[in-house]
């Protein structure tokens, strides 16, 4: 993370007051508690903005401390080792691990509201998961964005509103009409069969990196929202906008490879990220070969990360909902309540997750890595084919995650 945001969206204070406690899961059909409700166990605390994580060998979990620009290894006993420190104020994020290779991203903002550089880096590891040699650049995502701008042809805003009404809408704090602009923020990575997939929260797209270079897999669909009288009054919009549809950017926060090679993608809506406008987060599946995007589930309050089991069960970290959910029949069901979850990963036996991923107002960063048991039946079901405005974005209401989360 390039810098710690000084004005947290409304709802953060309430979210940070949540207690780390497991909610009893409900058994299918009978309405009775599962024999073994989810249990949350603390592994380590004191992390500075742990917004992404990856499962490594021998019980190791790799965690990015985004606010401190660090990639850290956490052993099962809670001991930590810094594996990489991004230089020059760059953000370290998007860690993943596959085939004895550690992959992560670095994005630099400087004083600009859009990124000045963004790359994906890799480093080989030994059998214990320790880096061998120095990280190297796998791909220059900023250069690809500059040359291609995947969502440059996508229009956002009041697309179906009378132009006479749009003309009355002030340019600040929210642009009434605009097209996708140049910005790259590679926020999550995953690799499979020689291809690394990237969720780019600036480009609003899923990218793929292989031996041929970088390509766009899919640009994610924009998200409609009907403007209410209260929202129009809050942002100083004229009465003619009430009842009109505003099309927000779709900001990907994670990408994972699921069964049969399908990609699973979690998405934050542009605009307010807390519950102000309701649960607008979505999980999509993306065909990595044809780029077809299908909605798997919606209704998430801040879908900042997801995990997919080998059988297709999908877990989602709802940062601003204060919980980790499991997708059932196209909708989220609370698995466990945890404060401000940033990342969630499937280990093969249960989940690891980061909590307290953002600091409370006036409180020092104290992110945690935890393990979460999922009960005897979790991980084997099939999940299916699965407030503040974006004030960092002078072009339009993207997302705090979209614009460097600063």
Tab-separated table of C-alpha atoms in Angstrom, residues 9-16 18 225 231 234 268-269 271-281 299-303 318-323 340 387-388:
chain	number	residue	atom	x	y	z
A	9	UNK	CA	-14.908	5.472	5.124
A	10	UNK	CA	-17.901	5.592	7.434
A	11	UNK	CA	-18.522	2.247	9.044
A	12	UNK	CA	-14.859	1.418	9.658
A	13	UNK	CA	-15.067	2.382	13.307
A	14	UNK	CA	-18.011	0.075	13.833
A	15	UNK	CA	-16.306	-2.709	11.927
A	16	UNK	CA	-13.162	-2.524	14.006
A	18	UNK	CA	-16.260	-6.440	16.005
A	225	UNK	CA	-27.158	1.409	-8.916
A	231	UNK	CA	-27.578	9.855	-2.025
A	234	UNK	CA	-25.269	13.822	-0.026
A	268	UNK	CA	-15.807	-4.523	-5.015
A	269	UNK	CA	-18.264	-1.992	-6.380
A	271	UNK	CA	-18.232	4.207	-4.898
A	272	UNK	CA	-18.970	3.465	-1.228
A	273	UNK	CA	-17.411	0.232	-0.019
A	274	UNK	CA	-19.098	0.013	3.373
A	275	UNK	CA	-22.772	-1.038	3.829
A	276	UNK	CA	-24.055	2.478	2.960
A	277	UNK	CA	-25.513	1.339	-0.368
A	278	UNK	CA	-26.057	-2.262	0.696
A	279	UNK	CA	-24.202	-5.461	-0.113
A	280	UNK	CA	-23.084	-4.807	-3.695
A	281	UNK	CA	-20.017	-7.053	-3.836
A	299	UNK	CA	-24.796	-9.438	-1.842
A	300	UNK	CA	-21.310	-9.188	-0.279
A	301	UNK	CA	-20.304	-6.203	1.849
A	302	UNK	CA	-16.737	-5.594	0.763
A	303	UNK	CA	-15.631	-8.771	-1.046
A	318	UNK	CA	-16.291	-9.601	3.495
A	319	UNK	CA	-14.070	-6.926	4.980
A	320	UNK	CA	-16.768	-4.338	5.643
A	321	UNK	CA	-19.304	-6.973	6.644
A	322	UNK	CA	-16.947	-8.293	9.320
A	323	UNK	CA	-17.226	-11.939	8.298
A	340	UNK	CA	-12.078	-6.674	9.007
A	387	UNK	CA	-18.361	5.186	2.911
A	388	UNK	CA	-16.856	7.256	1.366
